[in-house]
Every structure is written in C-alpha cells, then in structure tokens.
PDB file of C-alpha atoms in Angstrom:
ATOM      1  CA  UNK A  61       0.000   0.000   0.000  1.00 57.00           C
ATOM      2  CA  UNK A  62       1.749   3.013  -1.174  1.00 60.00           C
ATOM      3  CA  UNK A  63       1.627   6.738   0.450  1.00 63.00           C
ATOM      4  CA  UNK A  64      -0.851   7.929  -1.925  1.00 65.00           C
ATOM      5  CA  UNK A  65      -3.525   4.993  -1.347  1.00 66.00           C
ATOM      6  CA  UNK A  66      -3.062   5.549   2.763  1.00 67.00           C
ATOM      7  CA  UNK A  67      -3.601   9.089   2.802  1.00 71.00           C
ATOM      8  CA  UNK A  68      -6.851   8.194  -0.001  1.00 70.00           C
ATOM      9  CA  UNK A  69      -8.006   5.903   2.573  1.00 70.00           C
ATOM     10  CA  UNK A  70      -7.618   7.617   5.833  1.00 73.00           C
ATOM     11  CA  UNK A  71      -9.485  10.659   4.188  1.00 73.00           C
ATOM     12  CA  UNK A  72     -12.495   8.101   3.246  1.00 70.00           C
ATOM     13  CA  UNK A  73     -12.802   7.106   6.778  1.00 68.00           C
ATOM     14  CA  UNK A  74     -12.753  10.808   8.034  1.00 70.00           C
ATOM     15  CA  UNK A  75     -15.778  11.772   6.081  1.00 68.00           C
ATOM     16  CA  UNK A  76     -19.074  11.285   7.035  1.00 68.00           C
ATOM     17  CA  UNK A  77     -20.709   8.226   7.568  1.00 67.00           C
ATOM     18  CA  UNK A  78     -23.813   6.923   6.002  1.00 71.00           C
ATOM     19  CA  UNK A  79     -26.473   7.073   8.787  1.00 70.00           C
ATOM     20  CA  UNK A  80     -27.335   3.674   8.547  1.00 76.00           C
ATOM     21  CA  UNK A  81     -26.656   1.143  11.447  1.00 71.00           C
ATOM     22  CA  UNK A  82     -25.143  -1.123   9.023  1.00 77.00           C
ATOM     23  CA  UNK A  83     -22.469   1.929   7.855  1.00 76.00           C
ATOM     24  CA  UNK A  84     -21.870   2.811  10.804  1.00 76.00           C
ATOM     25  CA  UNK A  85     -20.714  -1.035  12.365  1.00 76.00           C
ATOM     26  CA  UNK A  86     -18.461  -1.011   9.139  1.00 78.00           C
ATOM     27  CA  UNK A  87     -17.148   2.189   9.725  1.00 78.00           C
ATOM     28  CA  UNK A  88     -15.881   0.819  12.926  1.00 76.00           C
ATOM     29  CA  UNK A  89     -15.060  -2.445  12.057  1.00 78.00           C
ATOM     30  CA  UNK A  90     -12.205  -0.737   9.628  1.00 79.00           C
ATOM     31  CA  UNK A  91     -11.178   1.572  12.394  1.00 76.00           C
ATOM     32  CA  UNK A  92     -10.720  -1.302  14.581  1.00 77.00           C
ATOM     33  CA  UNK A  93      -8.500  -3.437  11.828  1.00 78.00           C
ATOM     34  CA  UNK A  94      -6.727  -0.681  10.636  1.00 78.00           C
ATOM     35  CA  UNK A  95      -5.595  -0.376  14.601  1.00 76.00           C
ATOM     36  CA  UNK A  96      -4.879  -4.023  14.597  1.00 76.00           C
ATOM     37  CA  UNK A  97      -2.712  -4.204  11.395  1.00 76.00           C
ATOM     38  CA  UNK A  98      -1.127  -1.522  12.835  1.00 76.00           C
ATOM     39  CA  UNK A  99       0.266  -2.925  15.911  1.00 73.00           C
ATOM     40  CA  UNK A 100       0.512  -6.089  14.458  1.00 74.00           C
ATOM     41  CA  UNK A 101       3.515  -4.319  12.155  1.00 74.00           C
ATOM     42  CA  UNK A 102       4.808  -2.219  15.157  1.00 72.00           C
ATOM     43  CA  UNK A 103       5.690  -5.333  16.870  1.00 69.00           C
ATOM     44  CA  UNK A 104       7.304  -7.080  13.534  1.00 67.00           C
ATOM     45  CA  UNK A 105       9.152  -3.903  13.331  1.00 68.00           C
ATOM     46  CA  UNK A 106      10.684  -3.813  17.085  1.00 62.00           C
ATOM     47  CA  UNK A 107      11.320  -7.696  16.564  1.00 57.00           C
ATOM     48  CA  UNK A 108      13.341  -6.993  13.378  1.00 55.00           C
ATOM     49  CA  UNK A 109      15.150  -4.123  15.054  1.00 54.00           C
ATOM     50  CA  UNK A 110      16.022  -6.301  18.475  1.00 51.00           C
ATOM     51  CA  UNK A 111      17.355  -9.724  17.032  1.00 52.00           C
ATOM     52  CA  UNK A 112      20.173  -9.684  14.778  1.00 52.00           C
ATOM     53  CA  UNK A 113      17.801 -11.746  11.993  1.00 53.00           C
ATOM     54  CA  UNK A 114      19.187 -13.718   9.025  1.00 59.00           C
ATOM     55  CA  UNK A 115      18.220 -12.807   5.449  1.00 63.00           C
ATOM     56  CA  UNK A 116      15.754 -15.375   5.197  1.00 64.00           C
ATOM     57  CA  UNK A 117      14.056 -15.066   7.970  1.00 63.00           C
ATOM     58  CA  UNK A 118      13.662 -10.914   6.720  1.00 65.00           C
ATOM     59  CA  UNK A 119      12.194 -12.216   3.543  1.00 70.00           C
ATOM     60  CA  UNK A 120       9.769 -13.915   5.480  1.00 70.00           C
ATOM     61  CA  UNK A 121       8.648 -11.150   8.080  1.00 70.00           C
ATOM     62  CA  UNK A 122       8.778  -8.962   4.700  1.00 75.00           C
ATOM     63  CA  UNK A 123       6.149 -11.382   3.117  1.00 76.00           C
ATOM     64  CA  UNK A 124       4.127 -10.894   6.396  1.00 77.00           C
ATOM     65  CA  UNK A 125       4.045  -7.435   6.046  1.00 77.00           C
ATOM     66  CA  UNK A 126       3.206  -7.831   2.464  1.00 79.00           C
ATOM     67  CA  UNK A 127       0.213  -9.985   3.786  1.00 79.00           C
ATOM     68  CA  UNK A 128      -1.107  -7.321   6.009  1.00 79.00           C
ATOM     69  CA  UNK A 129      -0.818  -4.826   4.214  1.00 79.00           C
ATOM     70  CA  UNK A 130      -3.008  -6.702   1.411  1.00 81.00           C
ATOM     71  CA  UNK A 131      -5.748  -7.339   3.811  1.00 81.00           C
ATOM     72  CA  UNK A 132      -5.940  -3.301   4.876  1.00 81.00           C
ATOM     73  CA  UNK A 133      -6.434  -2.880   1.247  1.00 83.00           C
ATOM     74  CA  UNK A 134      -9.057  -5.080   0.699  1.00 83.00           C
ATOM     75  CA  UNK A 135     -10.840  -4.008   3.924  1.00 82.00           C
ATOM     76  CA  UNK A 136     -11.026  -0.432   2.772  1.00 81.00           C
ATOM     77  CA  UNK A 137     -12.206  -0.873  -0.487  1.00 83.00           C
ATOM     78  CA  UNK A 138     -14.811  -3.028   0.816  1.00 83.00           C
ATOM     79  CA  UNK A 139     -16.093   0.001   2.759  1.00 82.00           C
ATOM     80  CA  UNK A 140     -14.835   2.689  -0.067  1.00 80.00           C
ATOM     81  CA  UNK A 141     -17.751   0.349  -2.351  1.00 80.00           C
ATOM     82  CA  UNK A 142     -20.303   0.626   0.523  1.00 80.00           C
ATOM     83  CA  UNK A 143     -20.546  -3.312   0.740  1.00 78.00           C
ATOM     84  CA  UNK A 144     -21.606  -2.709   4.474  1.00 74.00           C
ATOM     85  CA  UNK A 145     -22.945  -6.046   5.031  1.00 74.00           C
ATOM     86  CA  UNK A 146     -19.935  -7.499   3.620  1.00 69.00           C
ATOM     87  CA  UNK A 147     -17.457  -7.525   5.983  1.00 65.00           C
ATOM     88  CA  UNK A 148     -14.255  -9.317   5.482  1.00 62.00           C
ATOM     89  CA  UNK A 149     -13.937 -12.135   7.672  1.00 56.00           C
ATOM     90  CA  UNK A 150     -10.489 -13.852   6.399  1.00 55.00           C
ATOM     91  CA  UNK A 151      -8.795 -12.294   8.678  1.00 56.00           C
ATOM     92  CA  UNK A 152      -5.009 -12.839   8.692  1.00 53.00           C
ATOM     93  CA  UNK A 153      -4.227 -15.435  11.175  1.00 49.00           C
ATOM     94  CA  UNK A 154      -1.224 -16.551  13.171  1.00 44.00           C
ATOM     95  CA  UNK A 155      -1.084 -20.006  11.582  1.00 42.00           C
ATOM     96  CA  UNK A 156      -1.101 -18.058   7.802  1.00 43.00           C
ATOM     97  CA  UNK A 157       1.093 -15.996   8.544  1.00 45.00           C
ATOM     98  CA  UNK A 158       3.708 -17.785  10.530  1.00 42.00           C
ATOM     99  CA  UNK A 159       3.288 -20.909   8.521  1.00 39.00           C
ATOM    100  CA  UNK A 160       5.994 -22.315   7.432  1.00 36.00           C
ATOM    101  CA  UNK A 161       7.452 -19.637   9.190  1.00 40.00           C
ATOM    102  CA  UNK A 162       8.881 -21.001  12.807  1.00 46.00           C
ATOM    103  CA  UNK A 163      10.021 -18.975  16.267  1.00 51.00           C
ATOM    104  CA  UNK A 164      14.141 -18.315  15.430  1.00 56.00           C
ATOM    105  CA  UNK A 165      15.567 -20.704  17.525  1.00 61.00           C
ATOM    106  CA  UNK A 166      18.192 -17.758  18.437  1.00 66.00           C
ATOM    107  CA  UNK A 167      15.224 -16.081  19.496  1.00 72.00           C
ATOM    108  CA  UNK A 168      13.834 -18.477  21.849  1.00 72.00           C
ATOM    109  CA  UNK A 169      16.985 -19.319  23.500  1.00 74.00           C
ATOM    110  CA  UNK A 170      17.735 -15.944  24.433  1.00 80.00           C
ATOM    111  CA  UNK A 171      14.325 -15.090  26.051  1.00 83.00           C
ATOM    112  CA  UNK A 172      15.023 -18.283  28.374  1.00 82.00           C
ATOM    113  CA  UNK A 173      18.164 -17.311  28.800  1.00 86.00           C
ATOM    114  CA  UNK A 174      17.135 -13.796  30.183  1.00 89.00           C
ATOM    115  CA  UNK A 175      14.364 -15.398  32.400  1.00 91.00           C
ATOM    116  CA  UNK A 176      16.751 -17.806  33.512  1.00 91.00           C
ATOM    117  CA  UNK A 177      19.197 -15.485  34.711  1.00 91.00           C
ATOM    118  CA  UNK A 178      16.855 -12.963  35.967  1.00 91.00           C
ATOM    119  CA  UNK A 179      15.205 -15.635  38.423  1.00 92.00           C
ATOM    120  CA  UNK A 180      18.396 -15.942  40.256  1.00 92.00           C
ATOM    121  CA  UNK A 181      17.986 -12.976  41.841  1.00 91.00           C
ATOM    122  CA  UNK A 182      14.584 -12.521  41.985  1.00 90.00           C
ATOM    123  CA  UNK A 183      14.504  -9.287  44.359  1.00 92.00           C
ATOM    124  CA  UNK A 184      15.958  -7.713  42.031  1.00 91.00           C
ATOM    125  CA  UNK A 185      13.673  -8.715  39.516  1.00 92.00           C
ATOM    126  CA  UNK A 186      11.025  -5.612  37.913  1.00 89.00           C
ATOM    127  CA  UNK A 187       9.635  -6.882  34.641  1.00 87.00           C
ATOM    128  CA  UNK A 188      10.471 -10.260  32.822  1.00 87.00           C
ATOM    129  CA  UNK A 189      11.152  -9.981  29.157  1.00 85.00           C
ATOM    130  CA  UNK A 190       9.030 -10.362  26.925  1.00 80.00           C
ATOM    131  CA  UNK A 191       9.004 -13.333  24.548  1.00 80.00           C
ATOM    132  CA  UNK A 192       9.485 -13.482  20.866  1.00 72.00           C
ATOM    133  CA  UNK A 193       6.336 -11.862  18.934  1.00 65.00           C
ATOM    134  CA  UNK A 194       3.644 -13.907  17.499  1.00 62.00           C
ATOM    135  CA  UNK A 195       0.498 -12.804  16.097  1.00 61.00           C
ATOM    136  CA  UNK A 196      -2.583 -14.366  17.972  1.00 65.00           C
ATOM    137  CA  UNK A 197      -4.289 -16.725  15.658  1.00 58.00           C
ATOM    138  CA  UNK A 198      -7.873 -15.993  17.836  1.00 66.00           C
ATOM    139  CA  UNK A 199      -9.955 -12.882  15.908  1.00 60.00           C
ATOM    140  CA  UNK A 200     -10.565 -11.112  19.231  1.00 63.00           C
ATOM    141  CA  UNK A 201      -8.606 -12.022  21.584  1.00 67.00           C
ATOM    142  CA  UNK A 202      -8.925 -10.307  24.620  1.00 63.00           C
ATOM    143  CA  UNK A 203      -6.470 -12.111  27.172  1.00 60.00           C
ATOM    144  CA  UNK A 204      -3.052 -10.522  26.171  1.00 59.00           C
ATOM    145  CA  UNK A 205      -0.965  -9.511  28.924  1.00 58.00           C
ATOM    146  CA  UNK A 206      -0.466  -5.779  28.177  1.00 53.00           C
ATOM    147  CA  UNK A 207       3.436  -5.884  29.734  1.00 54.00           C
ATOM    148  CA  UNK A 208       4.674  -8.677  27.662  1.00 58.00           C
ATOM    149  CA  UNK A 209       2.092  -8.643  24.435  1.00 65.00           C
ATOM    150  CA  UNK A 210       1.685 -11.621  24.880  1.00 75.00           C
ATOM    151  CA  UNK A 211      -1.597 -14.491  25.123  1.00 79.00           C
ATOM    152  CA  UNK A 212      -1.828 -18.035  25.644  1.00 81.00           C
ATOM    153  CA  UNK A 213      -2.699 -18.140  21.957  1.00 79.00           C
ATOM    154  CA  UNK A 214       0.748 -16.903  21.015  1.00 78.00           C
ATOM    155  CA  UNK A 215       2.288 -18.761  23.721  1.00 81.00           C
ATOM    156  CA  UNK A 216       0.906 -21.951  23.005  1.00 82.00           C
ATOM    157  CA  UNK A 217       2.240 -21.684  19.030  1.00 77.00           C
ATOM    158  CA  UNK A 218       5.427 -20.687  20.299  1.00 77.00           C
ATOM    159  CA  UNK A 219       6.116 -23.353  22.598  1.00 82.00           C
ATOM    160  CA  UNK A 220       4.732 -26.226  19.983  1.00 79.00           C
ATOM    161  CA  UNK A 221       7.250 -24.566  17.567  1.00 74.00           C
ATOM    162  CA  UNK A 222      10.128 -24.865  20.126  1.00 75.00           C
ATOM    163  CA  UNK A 223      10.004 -28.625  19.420  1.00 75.00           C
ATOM    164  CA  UNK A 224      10.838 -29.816  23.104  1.00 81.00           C
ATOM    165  CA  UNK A 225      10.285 -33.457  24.160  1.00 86.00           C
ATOM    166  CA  UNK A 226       8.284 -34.089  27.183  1.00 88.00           C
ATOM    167  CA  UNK A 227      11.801 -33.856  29.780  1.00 90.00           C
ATOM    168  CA  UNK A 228      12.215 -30.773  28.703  1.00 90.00           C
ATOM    169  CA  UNK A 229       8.672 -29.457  28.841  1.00 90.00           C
ATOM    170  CA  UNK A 230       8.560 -30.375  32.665  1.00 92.00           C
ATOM    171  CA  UNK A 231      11.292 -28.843  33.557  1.00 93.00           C
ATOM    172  CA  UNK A 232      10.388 -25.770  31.747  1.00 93.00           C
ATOM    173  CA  UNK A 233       7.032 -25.886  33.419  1.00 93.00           C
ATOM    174  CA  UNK A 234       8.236 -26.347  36.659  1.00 94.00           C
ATOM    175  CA  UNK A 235      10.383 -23.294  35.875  1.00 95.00           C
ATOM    176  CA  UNK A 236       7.295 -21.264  35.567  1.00 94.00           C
ATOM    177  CA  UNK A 237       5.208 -22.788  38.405  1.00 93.00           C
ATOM    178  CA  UNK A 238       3.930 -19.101  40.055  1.00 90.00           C
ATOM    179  CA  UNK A 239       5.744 -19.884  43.325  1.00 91.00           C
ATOM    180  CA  UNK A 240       9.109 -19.648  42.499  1.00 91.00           C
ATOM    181  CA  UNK A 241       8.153 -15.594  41.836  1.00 92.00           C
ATOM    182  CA  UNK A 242       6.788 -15.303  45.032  1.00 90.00           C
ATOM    183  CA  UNK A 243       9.870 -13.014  45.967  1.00 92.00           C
ATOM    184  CA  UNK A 244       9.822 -10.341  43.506  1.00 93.00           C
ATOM    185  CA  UNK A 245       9.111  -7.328  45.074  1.00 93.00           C
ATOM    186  CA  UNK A 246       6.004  -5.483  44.994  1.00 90.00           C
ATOM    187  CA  UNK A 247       4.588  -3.624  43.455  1.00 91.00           C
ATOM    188  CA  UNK A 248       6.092  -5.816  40.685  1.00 91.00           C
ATOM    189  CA  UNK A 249       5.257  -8.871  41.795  1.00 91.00           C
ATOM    190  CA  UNK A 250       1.684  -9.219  40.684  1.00 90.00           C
ATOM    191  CA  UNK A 251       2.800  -8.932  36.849  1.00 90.00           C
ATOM    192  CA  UNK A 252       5.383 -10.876  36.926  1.00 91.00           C
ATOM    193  CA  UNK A 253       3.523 -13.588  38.331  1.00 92.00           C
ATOM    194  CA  UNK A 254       0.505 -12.873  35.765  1.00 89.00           C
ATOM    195  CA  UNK A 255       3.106 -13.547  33.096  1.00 89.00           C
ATOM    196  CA  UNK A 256       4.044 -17.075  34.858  1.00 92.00           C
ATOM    197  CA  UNK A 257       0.702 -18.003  35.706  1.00 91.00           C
ATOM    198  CA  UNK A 258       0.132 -17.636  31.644  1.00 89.00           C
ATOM    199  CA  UNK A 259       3.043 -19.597  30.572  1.00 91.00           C
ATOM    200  CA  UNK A 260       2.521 -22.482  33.389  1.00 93.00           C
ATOM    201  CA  UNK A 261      -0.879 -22.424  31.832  1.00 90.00           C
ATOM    202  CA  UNK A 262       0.218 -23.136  28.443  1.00 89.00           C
ATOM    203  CA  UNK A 263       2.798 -25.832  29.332  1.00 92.00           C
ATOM    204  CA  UNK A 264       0.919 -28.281  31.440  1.00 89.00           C
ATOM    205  CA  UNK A 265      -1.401 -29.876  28.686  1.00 89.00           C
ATOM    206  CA  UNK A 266       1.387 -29.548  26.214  1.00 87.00           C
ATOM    207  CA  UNK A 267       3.277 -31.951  28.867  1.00 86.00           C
ATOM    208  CA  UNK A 268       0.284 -33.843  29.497  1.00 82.00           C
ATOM    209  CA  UNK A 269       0.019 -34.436  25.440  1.00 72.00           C
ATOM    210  CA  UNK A 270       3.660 -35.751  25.211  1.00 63.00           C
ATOM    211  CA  UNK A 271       4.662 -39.035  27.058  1.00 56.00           C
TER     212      UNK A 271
END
C-alpha cells in the first residue's frame, strides 16, 4: 500500500458516515483493523530491530508485512464500495502468517536465557522480558498480557514450535510454576507472576500431550 492509497483511505474514513446502522458497524469495524494491522507491524518492526535476523528469515517477516498490508487494502475498499454487510472475515491469522514460518531458535533461547538469569535474583527482579512476537491466531482475543504482548494463543504456538520433548517441557514448566516468583518485590510482583501463571498455563497440557 503506497503513500498515496493511505492518505486516499484515511481521508475516506474521516468523512461522514452513512447514517445507517449497518455503515456505521463497518465504519468501525475498519477503524478497529486498521488499529490491529497496525500494531501487528509495530511489533514485527521492534522484533526486526532487536534480534540480529538472518536474510531469510527478513524475507519472510517482509512477506508478512506484504500480507497485512493486502488485507488493509481489501478491507477499505470493501467500505470505499459501501458493501456494508460485507465484511471481510479472512482475517489474517497466526497459523497463515507464521506458517511455514517457525520462532528463530536464536530467538527463543535468548528469552530463556534472560528469564533464567533474571530468576536468580529474583529481588531484584522488575519486569520479565518479553518473549518473541507472534500474532494471535484468535480474531478477538482479549487475554493478552499488556506488559509482555503476549496471550496463551501466542504462547501456546510458540512453545509447539520450540520442538521440546516431554523432559524438557517439565522442567520448563516447573520453571514457571507461580511460586518460584513469590519473591519479587512489589509492586512488581503481581505482573510478573501474571506472566508465569500464563506460561505455566500453556505448558501443562502440552506436557500432558507428550509421554
């Protein structure tokens, strides 16, 4: 989507609106994608920026962008048309977009590295880092964990794509069992023990699948 189109489009959904209930749901159904596409490329564009990535793995995220950016398009010109009872409902998912695509394994072993070394000294401990970025694959999510954008959704495809066997998903559980955080100070505490709660969760079917 070039300059030109954006600016077209952002002027269409400043004007006013048809009256109509139907016109005015669509109206904010764009409003609310165009917010989601958004942060969906802010966070592919901080990922980029924070992991030294390889060139394939570029051409991939590029290819995601390319993705989103496609479905923005065809989500205005839906509304530009006035198709108001046609709203788009292939909306780009996290298994489209990340498949074949996997977590870089560089990726995942630093964010356990960090955790791991930040639970040593868990006093000292004010926010836990956040993990790798993947787009939720549920259309309305509402459980992400504002701190670490983050949801069991995302969580759950990014531990499957880790590949561990069942040892290892045990011991990673049991790394993230809520009561080894129980010494982080407040008023930190709570957060950080939000975000293991949420992982924990994740992990013990995944270990209960895998004998």
């Amino acid at each position: 989507m070039d300059h030109h189109t954006w600016n077209r489009f952002s002027r269409l959904l400043d004007a006013p609106v048809d009256p109509c209930v139907e016109a005015i749901k669509h109206w904010q159904y764009v409003h609310t994608e165009r917010s989601r596409v958004d942060n969906l490329l802010a966070e592919i564009c901080d990922d980029t920026d924070t992991f030294d990535a390889s060139e394939s793995w570029a051409i991939e995220q590029e290819a995601i962008v390319a993705e989103l950016y496609r479905h923005l398009d065809e989500v205005y010109k839906t509304f530009e048309r006035g198709d108001h009872t046609k709203f788009i409902t292939h909306k780009p998912s996290a298994a489209k977009l990340l498949n074949p695509l996997p977590v870089p394994k560089y990726a995942f072993k630093e964010w356990l590295k960090q955790c791991r070394k930040m639970s040593e000294k868990p006093e000292l401990i004010r926010q836990l880092p956040r993990p790798p970025f993947i787009p939720c694959s549920k259309v309305g999510c509402d459980d992400t964990l504002a701190s670490s954008k983050t949801c069991v959704h995302s969580l759950e495809i990014f531990y499957r794509g880790a590949e561990l066997n069942h040892k290892e998903l045990i011991k990673e559980r049991n790394f993230w069992h809520p009561d080894r955080w129980s010494r982080v100070p407040q008023p930190h505490r709570q957060e950080v023990e939000r975000m293991a709660i949420l992982v924990f969760q994740v992990l013990q079917p995944l270990c209960d699948g895998i004998r």
